[in-house]
CSV table of C-alpha atoms in Angstrom, one decimal:
chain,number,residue,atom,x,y,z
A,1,UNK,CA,166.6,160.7,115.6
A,2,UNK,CA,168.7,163.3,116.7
A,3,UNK,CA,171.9,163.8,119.4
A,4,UNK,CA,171.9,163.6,123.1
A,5,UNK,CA,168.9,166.2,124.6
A,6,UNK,CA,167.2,167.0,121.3
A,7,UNK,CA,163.8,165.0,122.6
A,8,UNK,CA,164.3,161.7,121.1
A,9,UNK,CA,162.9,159.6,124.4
A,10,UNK,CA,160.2,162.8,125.1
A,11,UNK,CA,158.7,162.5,121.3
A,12,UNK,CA,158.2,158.4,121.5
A,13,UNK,CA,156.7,158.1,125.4
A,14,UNK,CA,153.9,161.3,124.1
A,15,UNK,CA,153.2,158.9,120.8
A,16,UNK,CA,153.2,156.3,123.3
A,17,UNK,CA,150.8,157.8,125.7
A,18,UNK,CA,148.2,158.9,122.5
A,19,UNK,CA,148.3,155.4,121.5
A,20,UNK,CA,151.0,154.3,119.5
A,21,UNK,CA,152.8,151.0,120.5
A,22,UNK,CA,156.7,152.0,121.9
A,23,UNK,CA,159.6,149.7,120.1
A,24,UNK,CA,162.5,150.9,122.1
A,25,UNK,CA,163.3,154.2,123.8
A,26,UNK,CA,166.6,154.6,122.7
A,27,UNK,CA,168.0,152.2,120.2
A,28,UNK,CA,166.7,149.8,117.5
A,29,UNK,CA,167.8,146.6,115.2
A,30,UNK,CA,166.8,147.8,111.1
A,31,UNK,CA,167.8,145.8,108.6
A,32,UNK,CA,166.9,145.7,104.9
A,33,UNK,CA,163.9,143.4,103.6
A,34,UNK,CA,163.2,143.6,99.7
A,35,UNK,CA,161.9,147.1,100.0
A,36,UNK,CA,160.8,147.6,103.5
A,37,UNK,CA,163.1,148.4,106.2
A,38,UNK,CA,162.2,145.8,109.5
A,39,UNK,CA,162.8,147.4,112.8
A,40,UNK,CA,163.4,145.6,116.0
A,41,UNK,CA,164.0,146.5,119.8
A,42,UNK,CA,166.9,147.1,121.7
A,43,UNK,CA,166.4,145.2,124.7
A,44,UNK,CA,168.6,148.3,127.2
A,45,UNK,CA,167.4,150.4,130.2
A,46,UNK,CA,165.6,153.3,129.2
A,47,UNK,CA,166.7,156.3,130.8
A,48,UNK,CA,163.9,159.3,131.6
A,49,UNK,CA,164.7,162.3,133.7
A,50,UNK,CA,163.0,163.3,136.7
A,51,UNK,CA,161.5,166.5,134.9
A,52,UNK,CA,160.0,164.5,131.8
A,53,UNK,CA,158.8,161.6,134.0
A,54,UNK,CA,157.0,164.8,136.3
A,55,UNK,CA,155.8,166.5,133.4
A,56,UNK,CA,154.3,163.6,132.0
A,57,UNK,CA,152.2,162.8,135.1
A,58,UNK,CA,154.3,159.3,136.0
A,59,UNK,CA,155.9,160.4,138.8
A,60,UNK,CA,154.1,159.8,141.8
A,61,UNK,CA,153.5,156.2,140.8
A,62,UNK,CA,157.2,155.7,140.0
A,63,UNK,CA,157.8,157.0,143.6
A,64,UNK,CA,155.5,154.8,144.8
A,65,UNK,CA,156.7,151.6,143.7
A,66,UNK,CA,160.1,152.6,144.6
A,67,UNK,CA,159.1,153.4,148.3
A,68,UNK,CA,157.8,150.1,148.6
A,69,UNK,CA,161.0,148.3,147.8
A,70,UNK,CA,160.2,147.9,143.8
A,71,UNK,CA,163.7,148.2,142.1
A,72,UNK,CA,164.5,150.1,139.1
A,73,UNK,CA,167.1,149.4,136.6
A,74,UNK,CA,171.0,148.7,138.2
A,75,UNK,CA,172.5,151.1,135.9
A,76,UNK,CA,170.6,154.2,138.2
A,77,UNK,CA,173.0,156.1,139.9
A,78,UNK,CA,172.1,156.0,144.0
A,79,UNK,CA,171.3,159.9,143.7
A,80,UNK,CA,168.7,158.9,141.6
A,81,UNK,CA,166.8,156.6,144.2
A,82,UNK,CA,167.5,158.7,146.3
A,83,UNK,CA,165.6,161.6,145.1
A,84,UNK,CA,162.6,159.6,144.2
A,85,UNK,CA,162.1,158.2,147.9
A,86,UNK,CA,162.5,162.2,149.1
A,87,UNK,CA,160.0,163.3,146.4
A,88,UNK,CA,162.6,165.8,144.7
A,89,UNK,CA,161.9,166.6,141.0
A,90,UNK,CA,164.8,168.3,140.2
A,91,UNK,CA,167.1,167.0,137.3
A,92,UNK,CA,170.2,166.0,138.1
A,93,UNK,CA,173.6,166.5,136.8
A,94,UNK,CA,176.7,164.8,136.6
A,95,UNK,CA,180.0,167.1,137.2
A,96,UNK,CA,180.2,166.8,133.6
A,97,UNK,CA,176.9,167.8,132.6
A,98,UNK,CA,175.6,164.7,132.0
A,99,UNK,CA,171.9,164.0,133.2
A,100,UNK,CA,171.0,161.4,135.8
A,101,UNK,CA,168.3,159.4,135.5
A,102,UNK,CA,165.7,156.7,136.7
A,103,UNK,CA,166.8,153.6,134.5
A,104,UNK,CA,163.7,151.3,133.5
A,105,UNK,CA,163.4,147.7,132.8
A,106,UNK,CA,162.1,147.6,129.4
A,107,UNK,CA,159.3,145.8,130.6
A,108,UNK,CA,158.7,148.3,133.5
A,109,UNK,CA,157.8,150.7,130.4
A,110,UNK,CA,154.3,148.8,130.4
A,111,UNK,CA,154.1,147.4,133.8
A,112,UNK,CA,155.0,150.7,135.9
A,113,UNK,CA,154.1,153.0,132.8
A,114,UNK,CA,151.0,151.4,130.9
A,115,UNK,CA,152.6,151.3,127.5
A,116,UNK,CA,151.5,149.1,124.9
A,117,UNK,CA,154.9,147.5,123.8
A,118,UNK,CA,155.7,146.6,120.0
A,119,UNK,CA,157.8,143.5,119.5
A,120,UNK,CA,158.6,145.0,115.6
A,121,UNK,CA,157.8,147.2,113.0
A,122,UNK,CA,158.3,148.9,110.0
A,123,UNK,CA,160.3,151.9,109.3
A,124,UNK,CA,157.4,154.5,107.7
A,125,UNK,CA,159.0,157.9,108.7
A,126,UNK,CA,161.9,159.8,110.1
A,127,UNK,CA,161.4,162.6,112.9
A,128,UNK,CA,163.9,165.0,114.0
A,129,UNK,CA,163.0,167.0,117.0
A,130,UNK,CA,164.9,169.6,119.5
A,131,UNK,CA,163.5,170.4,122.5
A,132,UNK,CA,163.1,174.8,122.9
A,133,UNK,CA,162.0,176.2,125.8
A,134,UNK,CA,158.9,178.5,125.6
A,135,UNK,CA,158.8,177.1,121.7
A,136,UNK,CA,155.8,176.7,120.1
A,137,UNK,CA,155.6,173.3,118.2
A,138,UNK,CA,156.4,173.6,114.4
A,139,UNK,CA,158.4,172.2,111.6
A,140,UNK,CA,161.4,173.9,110.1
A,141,UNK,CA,162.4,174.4,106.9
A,142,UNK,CA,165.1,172.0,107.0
A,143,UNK,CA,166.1,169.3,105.1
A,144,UNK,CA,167.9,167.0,107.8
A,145,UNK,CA,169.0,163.4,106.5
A,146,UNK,CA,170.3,160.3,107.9
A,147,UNK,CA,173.6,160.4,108.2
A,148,UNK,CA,176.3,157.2,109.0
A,149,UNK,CA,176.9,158.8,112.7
A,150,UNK,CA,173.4,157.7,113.2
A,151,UNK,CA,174.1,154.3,113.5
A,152,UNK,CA,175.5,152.7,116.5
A,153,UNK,CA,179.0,151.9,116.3
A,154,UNK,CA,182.1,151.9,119.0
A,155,UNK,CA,182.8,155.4,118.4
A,156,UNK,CA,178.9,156.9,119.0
A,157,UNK,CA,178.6,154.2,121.9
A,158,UNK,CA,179.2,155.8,125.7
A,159,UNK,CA,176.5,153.8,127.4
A,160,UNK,CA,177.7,150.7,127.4
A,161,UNK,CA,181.4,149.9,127.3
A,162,UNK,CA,182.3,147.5,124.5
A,163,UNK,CA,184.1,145.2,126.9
A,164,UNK,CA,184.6,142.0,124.2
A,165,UNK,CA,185.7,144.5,121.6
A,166,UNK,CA,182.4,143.3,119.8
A,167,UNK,CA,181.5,146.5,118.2
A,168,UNK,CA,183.0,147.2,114.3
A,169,UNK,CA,184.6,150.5,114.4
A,170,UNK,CA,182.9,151.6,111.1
A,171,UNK,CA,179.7,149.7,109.4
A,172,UNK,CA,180.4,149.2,106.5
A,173,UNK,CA,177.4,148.3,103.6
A,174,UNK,CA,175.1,150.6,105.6
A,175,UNK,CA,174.7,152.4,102.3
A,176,UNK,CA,171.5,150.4,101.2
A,177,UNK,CA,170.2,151.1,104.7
A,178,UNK,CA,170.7,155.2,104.2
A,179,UNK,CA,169.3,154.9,100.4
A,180,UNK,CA,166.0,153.3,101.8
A,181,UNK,CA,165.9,155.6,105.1
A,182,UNK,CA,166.3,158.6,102.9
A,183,UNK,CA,163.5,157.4,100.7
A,184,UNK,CA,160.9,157.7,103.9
A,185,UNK,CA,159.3,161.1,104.8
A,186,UNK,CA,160.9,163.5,107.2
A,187,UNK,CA,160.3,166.1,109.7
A,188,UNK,CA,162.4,168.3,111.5
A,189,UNK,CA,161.0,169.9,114.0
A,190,UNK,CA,161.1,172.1,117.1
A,191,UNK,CA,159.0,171.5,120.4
A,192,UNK,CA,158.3,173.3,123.6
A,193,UNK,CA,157.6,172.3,127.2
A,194,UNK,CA,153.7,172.4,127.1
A,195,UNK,CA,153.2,168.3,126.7
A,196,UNK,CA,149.0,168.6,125.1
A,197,UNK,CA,150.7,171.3,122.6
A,198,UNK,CA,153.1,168.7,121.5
A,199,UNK,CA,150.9,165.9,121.9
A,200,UNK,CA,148.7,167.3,119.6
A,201,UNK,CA,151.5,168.6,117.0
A,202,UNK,CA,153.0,165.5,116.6
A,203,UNK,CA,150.0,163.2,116.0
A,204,UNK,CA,148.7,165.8,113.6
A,205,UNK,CA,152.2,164.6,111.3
A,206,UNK,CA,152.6,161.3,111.8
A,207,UNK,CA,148.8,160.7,110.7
């Protein structure tokens, strides 16, 4: 968990790539059963920057596939392709200051990627993370919780417009939700750039 550029989609692909299965990359169904909280995907593009997708050694074969006519996720901006058929790496950045980014097919997270999918789960534990520069992987001394802005609603959406007026501006009886989310272990946490340092980090607290 965590808001926009804390490392949300960078913390589940390096579980992913040590060998956990990957629900969703950016959102998830929970719901309450007995005492257990069930967990399901979110069936929407996932979005990963040029500089994650480099760092974590997937982008050659994303280029790849692209150059042969393969097609990505609608949503991705034509800068996007762009740079992936002229081999650029940079991240880039909407006027305002917004990243763009290849958009996957949730499927493409196992086909293009090699990801072992989930189809559910279980909620077991709650990470926090924020990506640092030059930081050395290591938990911090503070006690963040779930919090109701956590949960998707129309006013945390900016994705996906909520065209039918579908989405309920507030959720209410999300409190048995937050009693059992604050019951599971938590970490907060603060994570560099070096991917084996993290890698290593994070399975050594979620084992």
């Amino acid at each position: 968990m965590g808001d926009k550029g804390a490392g949300k989609t960078t913390v589940g692909f390096l579980l992913a790539r040590a060998g956990w299965q990957l629900l969703a990359n950016d959102r998830v169904f929970i719901r309450r059963e007995d005492d257990r909280l069930r967990v399901l995907p979110w069936p929407s593009a996932a979005a990963i920057g040029l500089g994650l997708l480099d760092a974590l050694g997937w982008y050659d074969q994303v280029r790849e596939r692209v150059q042969r006519g393969e097609q990505l996720h609608p949503t991705q901006h034509q800068k996007v392709t762009d740079a992936l058929h002229s081999g650029s790496r940079t991240p880039l950045w909407k006027d305002s200051g917004k990243e763009l980014k290849p958009q996957f097919f949730p499927d493409q997270l196992a086909t293009w990627l090699g990801l072992t999918l989930a189809t559910e789960g279980h909620a077991a534990r709650i990470l926090f993370p924020q990506i640092t520069p030059r930081a050395e992987p290591v938990l911090r001394d503070e006690d963040r919780a779930m919090a109701a802005g956590d949960f998707f609603t129309a006013g945390t959406e900016d994705r996906y417009p909520d065209v039918f007026d579908l989405l309920p501006a507030d959720l209410p009886g999300t409190e048995p939700l937050l009693e059992l989310l604050g019951e599971l272990p938590r970490h907060t946490m603060v994570l560099g750039h070096d991917v084996k340092a993290n890698t290593d980090f994070l399975q050594q607290i979620t084992t």
